[in-house]
PDB file of C-alpha atoms in Angstrom:
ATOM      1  CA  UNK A   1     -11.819  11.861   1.395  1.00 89.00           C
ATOM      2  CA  UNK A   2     -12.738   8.563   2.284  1.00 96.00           C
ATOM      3  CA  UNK A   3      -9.757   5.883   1.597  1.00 98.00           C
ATOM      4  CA  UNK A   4     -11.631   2.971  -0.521  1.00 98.00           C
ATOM      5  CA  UNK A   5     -14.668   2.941  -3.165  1.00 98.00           C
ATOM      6  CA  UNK A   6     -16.683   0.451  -3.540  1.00 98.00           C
ATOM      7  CA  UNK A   7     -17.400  -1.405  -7.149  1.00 98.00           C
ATOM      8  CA  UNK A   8     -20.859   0.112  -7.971  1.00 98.00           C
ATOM      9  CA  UNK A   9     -19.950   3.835  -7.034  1.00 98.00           C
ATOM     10  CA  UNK A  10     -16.791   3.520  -9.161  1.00 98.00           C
ATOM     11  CA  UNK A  11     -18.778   1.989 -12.028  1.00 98.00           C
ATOM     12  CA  UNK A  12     -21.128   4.780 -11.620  1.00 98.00           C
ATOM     13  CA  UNK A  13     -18.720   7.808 -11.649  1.00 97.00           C
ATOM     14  CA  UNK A  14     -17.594   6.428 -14.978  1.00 97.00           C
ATOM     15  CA  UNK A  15     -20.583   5.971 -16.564  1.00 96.00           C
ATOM     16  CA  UNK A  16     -21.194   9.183 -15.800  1.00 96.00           C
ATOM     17  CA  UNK A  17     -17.711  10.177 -17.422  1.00 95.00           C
ATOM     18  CA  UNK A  18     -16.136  11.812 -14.072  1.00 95.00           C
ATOM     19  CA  UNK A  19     -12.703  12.245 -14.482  1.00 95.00           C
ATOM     20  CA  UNK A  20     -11.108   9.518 -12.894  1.00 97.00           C
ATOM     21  CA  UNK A  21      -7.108   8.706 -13.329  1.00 98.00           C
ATOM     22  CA  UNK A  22      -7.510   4.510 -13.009  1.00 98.00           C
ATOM     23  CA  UNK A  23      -4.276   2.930 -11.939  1.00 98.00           C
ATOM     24  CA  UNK A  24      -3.680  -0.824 -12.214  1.00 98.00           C
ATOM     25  CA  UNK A  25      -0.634  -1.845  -9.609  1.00 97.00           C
ATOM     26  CA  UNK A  26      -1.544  -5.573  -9.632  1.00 97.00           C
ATOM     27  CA  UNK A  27       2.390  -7.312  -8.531  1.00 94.00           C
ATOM     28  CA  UNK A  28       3.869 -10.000  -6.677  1.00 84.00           C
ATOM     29  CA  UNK A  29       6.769 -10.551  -4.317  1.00 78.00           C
ATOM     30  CA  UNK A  30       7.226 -14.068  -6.168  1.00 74.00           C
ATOM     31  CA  UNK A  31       5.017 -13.903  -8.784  1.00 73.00           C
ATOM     32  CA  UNK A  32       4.849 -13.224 -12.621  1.00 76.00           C
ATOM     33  CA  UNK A  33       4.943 -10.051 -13.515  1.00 83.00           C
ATOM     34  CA  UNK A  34       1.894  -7.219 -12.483  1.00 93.00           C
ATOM     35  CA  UNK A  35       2.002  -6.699 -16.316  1.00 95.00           C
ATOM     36  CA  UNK A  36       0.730  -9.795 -17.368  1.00 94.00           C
ATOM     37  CA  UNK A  37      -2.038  -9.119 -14.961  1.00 94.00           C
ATOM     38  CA  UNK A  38      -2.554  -6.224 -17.220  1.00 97.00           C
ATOM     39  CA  UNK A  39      -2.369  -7.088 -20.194  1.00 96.00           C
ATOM     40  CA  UNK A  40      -4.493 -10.174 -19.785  1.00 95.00           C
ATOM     41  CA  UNK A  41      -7.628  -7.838 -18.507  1.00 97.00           C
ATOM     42  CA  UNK A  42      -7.713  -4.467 -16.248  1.00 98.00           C
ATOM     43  CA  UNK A  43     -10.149  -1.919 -15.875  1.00 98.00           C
ATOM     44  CA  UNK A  44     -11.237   0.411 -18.876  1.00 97.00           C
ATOM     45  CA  UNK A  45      -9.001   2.741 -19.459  1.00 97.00           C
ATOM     46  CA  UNK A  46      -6.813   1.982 -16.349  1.00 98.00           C
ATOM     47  CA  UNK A  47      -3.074   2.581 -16.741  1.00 98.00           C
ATOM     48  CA  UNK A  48      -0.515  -0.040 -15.162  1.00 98.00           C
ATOM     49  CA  UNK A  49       2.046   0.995 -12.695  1.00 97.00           C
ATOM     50  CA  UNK A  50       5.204  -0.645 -11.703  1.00 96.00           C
ATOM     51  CA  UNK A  51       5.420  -1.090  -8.086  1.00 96.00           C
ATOM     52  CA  UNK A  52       8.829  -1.452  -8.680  1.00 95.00           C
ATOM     53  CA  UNK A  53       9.849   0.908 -11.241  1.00 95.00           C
ATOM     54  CA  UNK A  54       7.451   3.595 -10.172  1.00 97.00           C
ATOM     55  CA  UNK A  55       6.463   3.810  -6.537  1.00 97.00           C
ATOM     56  CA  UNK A  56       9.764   2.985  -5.293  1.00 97.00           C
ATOM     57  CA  UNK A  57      13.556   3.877  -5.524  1.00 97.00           C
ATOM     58  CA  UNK A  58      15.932   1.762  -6.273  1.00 97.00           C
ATOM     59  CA  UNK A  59      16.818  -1.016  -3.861  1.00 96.00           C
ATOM     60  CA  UNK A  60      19.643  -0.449  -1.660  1.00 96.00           C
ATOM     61  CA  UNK A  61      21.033   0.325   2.121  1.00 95.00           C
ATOM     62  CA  UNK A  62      17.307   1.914   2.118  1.00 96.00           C
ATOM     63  CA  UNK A  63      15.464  -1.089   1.610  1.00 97.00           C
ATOM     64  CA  UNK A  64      13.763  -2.806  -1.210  1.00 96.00           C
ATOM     65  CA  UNK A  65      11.467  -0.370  -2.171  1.00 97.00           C
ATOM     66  CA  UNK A  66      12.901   2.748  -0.712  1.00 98.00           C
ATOM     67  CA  UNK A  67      11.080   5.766  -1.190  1.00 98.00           C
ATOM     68  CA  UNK A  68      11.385   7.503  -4.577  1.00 98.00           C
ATOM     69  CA  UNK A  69      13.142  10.504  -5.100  1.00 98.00           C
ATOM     70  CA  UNK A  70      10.524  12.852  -5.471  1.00 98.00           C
ATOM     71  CA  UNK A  71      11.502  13.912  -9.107  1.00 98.00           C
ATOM     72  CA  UNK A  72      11.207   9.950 -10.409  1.00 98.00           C
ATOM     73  CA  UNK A  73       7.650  10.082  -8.816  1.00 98.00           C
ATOM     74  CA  UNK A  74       6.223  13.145 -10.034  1.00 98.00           C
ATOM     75  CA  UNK A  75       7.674  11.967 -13.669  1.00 98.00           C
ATOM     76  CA  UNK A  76       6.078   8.659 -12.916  1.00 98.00           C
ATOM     77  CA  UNK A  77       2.533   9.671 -12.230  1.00 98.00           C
ATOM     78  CA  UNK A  78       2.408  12.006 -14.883  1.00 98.00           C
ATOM     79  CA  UNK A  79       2.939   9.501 -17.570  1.00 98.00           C
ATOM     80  CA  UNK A  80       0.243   7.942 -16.148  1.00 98.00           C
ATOM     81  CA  UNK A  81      -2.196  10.915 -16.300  1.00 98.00           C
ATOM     82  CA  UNK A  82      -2.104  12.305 -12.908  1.00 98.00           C
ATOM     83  CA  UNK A  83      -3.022  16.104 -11.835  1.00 97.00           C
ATOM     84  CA  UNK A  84      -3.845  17.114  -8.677  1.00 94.00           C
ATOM     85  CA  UNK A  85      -6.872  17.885  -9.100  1.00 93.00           C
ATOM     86  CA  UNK A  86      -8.508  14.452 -10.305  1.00 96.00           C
ATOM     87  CA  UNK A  87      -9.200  11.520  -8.539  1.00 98.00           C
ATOM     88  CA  UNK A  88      -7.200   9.260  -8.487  1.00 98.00           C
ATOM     89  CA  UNK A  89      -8.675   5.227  -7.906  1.00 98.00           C
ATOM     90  CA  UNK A  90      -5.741   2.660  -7.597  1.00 98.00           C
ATOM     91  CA  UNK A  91      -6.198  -1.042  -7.643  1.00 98.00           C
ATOM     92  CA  UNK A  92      -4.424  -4.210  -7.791  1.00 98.00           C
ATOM     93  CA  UNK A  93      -5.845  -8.011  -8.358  1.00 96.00           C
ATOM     94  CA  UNK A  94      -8.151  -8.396  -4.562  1.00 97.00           C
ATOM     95  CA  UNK A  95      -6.973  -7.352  -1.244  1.00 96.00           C
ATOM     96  CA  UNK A  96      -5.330  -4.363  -1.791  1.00 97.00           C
ATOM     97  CA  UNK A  97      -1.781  -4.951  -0.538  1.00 96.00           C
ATOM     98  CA  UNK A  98       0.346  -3.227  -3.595  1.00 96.00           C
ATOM     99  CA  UNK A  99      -2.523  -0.673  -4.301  1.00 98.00           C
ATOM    100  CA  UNK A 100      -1.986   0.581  -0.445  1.00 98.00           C
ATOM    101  CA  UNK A 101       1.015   1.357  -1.529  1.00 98.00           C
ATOM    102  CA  UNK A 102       0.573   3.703  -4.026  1.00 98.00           C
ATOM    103  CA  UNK A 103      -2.478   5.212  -1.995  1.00 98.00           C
ATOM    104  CA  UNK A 104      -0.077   5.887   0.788  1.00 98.00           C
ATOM    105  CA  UNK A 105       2.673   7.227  -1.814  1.00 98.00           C
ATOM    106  CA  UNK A 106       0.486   9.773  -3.193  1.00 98.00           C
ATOM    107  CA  UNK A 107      -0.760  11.145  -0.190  1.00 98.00           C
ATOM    108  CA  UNK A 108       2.929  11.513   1.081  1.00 98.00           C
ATOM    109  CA  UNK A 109       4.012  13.248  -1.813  1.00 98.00           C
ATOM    110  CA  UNK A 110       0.854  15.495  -1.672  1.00 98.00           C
ATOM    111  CA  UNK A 111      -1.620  14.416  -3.595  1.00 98.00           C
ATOM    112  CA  UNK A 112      -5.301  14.231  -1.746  1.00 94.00           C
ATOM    113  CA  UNK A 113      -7.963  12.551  -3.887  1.00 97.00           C
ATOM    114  CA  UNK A 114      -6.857   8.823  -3.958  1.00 98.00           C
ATOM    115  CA  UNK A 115      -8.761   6.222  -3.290  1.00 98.00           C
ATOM    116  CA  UNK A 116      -8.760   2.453  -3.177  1.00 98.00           C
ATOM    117  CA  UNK A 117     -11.077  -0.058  -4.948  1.00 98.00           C
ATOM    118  CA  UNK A 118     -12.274  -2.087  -2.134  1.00 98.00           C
ATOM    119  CA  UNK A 119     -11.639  -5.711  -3.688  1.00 98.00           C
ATOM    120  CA  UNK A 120      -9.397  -4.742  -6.658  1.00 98.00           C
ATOM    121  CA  UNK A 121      -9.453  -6.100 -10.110  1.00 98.00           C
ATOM    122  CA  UNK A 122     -11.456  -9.380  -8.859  1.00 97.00           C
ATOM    123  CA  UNK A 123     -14.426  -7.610  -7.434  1.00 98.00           C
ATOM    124  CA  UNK A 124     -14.773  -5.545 -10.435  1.00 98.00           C
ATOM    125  CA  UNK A 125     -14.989  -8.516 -13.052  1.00 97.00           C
ATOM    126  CA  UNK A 126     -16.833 -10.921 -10.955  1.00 97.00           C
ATOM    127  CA  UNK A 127     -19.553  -8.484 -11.389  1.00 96.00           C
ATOM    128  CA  UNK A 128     -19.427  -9.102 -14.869  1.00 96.00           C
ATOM    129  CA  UNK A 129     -18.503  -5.394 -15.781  1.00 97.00           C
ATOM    130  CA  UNK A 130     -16.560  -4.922 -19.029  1.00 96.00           C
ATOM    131  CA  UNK A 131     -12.906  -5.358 -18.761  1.00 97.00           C
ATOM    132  CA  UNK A 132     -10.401  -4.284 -21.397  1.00 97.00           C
ATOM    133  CA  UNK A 133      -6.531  -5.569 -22.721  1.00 95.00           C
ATOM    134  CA  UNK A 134      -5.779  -2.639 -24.570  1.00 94.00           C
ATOM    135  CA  UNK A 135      -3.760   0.043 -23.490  1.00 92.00           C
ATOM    136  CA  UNK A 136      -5.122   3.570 -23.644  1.00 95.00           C
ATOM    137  CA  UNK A 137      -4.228   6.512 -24.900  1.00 94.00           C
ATOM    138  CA  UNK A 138      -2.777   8.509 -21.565  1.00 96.00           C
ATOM    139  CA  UNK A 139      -2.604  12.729 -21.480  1.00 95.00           C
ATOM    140  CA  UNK A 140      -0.204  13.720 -19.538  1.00 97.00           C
ATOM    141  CA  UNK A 141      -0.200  14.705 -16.523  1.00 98.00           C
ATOM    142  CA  UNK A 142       0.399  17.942 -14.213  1.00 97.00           C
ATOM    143  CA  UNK A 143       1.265  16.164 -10.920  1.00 98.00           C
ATOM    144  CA  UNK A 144       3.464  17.890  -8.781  1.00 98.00           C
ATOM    145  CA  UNK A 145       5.160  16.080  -5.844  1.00 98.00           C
ATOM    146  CA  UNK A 146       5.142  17.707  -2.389  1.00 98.00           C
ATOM    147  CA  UNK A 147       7.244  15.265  -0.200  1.00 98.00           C
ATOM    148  CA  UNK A 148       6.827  14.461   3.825  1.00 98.00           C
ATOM    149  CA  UNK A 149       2.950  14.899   3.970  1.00 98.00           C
ATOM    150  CA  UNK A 150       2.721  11.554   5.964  1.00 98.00           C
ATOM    151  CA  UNK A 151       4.895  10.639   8.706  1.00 98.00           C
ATOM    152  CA  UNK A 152       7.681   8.330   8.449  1.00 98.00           C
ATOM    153  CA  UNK A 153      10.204   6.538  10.294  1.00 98.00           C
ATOM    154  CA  UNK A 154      13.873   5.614  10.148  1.00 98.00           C
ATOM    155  CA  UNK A 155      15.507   2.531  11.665  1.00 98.00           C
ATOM    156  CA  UNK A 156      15.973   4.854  15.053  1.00 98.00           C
ATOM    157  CA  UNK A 157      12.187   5.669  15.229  1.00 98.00           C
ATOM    158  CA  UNK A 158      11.208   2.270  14.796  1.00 98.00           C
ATOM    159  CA  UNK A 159      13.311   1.449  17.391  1.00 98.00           C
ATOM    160  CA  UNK A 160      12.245   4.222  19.648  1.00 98.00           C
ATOM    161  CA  UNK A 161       8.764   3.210  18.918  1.00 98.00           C
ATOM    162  CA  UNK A 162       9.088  -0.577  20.234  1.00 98.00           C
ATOM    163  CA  UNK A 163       8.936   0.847  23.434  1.00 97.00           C
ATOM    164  CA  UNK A 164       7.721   4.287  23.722  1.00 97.00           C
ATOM    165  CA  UNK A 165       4.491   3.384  21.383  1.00 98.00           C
ATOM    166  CA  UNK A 166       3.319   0.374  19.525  1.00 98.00           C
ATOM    167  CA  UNK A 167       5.406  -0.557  16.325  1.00 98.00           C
ATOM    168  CA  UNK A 168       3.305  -3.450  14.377  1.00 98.00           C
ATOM    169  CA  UNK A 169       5.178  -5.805  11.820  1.00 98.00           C
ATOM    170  CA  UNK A 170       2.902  -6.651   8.966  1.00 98.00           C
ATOM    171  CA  UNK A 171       4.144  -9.676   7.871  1.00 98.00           C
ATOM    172  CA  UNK A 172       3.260 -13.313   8.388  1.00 97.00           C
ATOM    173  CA  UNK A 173       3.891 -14.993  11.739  1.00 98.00           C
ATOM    174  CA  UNK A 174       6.614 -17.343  10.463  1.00 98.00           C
ATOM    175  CA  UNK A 175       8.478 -13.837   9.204  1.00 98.00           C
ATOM    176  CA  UNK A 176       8.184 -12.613  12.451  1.00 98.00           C
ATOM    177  CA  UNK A 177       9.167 -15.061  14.519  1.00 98.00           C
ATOM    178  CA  UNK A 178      11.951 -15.763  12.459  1.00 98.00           C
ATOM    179  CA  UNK A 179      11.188 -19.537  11.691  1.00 98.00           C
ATOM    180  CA  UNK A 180      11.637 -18.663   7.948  1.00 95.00           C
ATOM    181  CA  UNK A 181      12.891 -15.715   6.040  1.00 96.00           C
ATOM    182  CA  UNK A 182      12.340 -16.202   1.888  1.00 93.00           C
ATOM    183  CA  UNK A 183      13.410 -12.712   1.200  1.00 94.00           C
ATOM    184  CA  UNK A 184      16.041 -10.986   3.239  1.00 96.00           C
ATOM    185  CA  UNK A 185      19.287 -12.198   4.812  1.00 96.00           C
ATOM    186  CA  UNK A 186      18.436 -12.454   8.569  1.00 97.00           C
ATOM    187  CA  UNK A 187      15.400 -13.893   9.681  1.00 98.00           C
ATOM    188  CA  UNK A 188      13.389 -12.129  12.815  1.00 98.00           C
ATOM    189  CA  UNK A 189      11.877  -9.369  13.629  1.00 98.00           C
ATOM    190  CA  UNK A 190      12.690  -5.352  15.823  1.00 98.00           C
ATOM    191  CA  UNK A 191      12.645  -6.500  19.058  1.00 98.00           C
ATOM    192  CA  UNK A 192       9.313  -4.795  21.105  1.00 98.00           C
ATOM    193  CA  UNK A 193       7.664  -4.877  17.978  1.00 98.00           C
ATOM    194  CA  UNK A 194       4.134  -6.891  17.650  1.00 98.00           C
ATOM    195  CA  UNK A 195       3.106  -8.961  14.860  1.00 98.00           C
ATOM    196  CA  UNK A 196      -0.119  -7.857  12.440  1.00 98.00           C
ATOM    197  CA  UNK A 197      -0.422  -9.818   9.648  1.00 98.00           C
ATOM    198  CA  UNK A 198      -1.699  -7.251   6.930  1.00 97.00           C
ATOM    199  CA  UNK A 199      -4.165 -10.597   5.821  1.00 96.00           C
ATOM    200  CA  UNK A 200      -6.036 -10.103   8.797  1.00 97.00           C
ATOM    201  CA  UNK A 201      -6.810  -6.844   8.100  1.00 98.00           C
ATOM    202  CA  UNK A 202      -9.285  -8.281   4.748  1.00 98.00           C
ATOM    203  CA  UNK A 203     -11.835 -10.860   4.619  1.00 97.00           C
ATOM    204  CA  UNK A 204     -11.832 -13.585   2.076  1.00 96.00           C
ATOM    205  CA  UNK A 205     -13.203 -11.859  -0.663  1.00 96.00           C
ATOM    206  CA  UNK A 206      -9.767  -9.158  -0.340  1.00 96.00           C
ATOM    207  CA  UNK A 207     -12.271  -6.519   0.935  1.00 98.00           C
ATOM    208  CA  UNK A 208     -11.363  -4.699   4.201  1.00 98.00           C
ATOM    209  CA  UNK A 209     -12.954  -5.369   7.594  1.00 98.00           C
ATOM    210  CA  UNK A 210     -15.488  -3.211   8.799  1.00 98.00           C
ATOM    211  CA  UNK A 211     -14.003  -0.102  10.688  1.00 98.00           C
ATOM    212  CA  UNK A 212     -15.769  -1.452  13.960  1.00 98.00           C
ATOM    213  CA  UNK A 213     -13.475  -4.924  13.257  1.00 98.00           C
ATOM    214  CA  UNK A 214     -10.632  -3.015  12.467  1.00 98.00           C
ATOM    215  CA  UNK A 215     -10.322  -0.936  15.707  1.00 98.00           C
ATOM    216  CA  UNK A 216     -11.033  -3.962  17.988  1.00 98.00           C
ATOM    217  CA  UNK A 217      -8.124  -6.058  16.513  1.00 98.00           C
ATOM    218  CA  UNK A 218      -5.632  -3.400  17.029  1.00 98.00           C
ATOM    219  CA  UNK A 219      -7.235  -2.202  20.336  1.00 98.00           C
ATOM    220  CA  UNK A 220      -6.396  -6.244  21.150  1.00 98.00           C
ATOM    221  CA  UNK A 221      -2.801  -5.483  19.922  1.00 97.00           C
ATOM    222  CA  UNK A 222      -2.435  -2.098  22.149  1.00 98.00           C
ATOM    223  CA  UNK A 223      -2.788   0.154  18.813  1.00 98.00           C
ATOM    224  CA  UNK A 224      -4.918   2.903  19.293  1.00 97.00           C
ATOM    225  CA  UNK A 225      -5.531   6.416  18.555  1.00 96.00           C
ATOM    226  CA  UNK A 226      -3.991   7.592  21.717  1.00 97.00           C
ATOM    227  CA  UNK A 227      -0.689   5.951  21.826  1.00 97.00           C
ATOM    228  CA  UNK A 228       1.680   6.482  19.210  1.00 98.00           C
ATOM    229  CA  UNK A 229       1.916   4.009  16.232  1.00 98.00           C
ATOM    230  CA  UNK A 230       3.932   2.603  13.592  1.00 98.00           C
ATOM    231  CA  UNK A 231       3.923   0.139  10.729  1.00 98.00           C
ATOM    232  CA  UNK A 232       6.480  -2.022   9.143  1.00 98.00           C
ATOM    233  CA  UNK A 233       6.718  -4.964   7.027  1.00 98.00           C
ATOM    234  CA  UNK A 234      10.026  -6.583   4.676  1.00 98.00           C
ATOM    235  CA  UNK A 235       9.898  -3.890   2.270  1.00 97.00           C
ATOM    236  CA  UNK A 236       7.455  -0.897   3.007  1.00 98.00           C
ATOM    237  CA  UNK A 237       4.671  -2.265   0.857  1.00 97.00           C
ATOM    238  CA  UNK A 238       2.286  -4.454   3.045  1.00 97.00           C
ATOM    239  CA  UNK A 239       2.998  -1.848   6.139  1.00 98.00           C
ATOM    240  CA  UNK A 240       1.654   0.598   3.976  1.00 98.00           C
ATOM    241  CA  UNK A 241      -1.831  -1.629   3.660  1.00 98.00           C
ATOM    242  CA  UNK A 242      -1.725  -1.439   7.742  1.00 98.00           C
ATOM    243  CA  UNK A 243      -1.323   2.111   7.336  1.00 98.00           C
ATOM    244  CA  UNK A 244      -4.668   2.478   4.930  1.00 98.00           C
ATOM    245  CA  UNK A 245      -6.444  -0.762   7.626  1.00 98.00           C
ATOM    246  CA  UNK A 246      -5.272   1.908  10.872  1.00 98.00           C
ATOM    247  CA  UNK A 247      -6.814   5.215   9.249  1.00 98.00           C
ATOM    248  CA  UNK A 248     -10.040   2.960   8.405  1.00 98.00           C
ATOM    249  CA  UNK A 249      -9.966   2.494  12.048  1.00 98.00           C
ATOM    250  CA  UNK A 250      -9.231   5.894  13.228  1.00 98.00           C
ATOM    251  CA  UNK A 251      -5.848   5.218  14.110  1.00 98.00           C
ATOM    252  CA  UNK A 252      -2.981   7.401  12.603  1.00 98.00           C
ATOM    253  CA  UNK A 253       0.028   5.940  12.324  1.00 98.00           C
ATOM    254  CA  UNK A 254       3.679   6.138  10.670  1.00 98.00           C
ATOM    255  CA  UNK A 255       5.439   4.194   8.087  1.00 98.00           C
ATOM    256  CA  UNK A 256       8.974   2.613   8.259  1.00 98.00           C
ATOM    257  CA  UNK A 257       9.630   2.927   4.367  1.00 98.00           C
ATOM    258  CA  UNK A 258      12.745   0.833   4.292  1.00 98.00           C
ATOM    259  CA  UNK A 259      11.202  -2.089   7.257  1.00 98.00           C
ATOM    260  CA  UNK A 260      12.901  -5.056   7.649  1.00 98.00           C
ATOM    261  CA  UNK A 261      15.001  -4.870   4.094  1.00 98.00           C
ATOM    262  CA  UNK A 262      16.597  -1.638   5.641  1.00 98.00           C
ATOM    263  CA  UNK A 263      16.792  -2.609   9.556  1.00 98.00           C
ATOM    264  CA  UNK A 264      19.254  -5.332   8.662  1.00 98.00           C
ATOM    265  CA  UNK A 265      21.836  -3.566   6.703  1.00 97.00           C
ATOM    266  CA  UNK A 266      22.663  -2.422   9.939  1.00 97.00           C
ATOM    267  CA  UNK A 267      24.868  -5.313  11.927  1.00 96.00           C
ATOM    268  CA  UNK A 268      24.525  -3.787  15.163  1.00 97.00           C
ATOM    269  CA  UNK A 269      21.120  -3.498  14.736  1.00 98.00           C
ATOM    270  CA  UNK A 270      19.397  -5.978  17.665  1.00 98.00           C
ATOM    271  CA  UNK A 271      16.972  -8.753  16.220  1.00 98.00           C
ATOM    272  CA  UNK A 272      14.654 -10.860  18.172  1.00 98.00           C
ATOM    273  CA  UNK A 273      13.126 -14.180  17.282  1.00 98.00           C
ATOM    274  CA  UNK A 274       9.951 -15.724  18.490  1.00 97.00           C
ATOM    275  CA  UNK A 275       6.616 -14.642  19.442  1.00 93.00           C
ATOM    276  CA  UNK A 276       7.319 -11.584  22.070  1.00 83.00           C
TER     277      UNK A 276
END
């Protein structure tokens, strides 16, 4: 199944009452709250999702937003109406960064129809389609969560990766290079890794670049489908939007879950600064 749908063929599969589970993950590193998002207009029908609460365990030596045990995410996606056999459509507010997420959480634990609206929340309503603040009525669920059906990493494979592969670090250049660190406790960055902002992988409108764009800027970065490839950001949320950007360009590739959060727990972990 293709990863993203656009606005009109979304529209259309619920005018034509498809079963569709809609899931609203609109949040923000150092923002308000995804729920005010919510509350203040989402998608008819759509059912929030905490990043936080829901896609991810609680934060620890594993990172910020470790993976869930697989118990707390079946439970999760059941209140919101998941089975595995509807499809799925996540969102958040434009370019797809905390949807990715869940898209790639999903498909790990073993679910297969999930797709992503290509320019979230704000390509919907600019359209002018309906939007809704009330919260619906939600059936239950059947979900049943299959861990390990995407490849991970641990701190060792990342580090393995640096130089037997191509390990990409999703977050801004500053983060990278280590000139600032807002989040975590050392600034810097696994040493072999390259930086790939996620924001490069989306135009201005949030919307993902064409596949053809896609595959040239990670060809440029060494990333391609016959070398193998990695992904990680601070927490395991943004690296999961390279993940989705990668399999748009035919380029599989592995997630480091805990990233950066998890890397430096470690002291003897090495950290390089700079651009190389």
């Amino acid at each position: 199944m293709h990863p993203l749908i656009e606005v009109p063929a979304l529209d259309l599969l619920l005018r034509r009452q498809t079963p569709v589970v809609l899931l609203d993950v609109r949040w923000h590193l150092a923002g308000p709250p995804g729920i005010e998002s919510y509350r203040k207009g989402h998608l008819p029908g759509a059912v929030f999702v905490d990043l936080d609460q829901d896609v991810a365990g609680p934060p620890g030596p594993g990172g910020r937003h470790p993976l869930p045990e697989p118990v707390a995410f079946e439970a999760a996606m059941r209140r919101a109406g998941v089975s595995q056999d509807r499809l799925v459509v996540v969102y958040d507010d434009a370019d797809s960064m905390s949807a990715a997420r869940v898209w790639w959480s999903l498909r790990y634990f073993g679910h297969d129809r999930v797709r992503v609206l290509n320019g979230g929340y704000r390509a919907w309503a600019e359209t002018g389609r309906p939007v809704s603040g009330d919260d619906p009525e939600v059936k239950p669920g059947g979900f049943i969560a299959d861990p390990g059906r995407l490849p991970v990493l641990d701190a060792e494979g990342a580090a393995e990766l640096a130089t037997a592969g191509v390990l990409l670090d999703a977050r801004a250049p500053e983060r990278y290079r280590g000139d600032q660190e807002p989040v975590d406790p050392v600034a810097g960055h696994i040493p072999g890794a390259r930086n790939a902002p996620t924001s490069s992988n989306v135009g201005v409108d949030g919307r993902f670049l064409p596949p053809e764009l896609l595959r040239e800027r990670f060809a440029q970065l060494g990333a391609t489908d016959a070398l193998d490839v990695g992904t990680y950001c601070g927490s395991g949320v943004t690296a999961a939007h390279e993940i989705l950007a990668l399999h748009l360009a035919g380029i599989p590739a592995a997630l480091y879950v805990g990233s950066w959060s998890n890397w430096v727990t470690d002291p003897s972990n090495p950290v390089a600064v700079g651009d190389t």
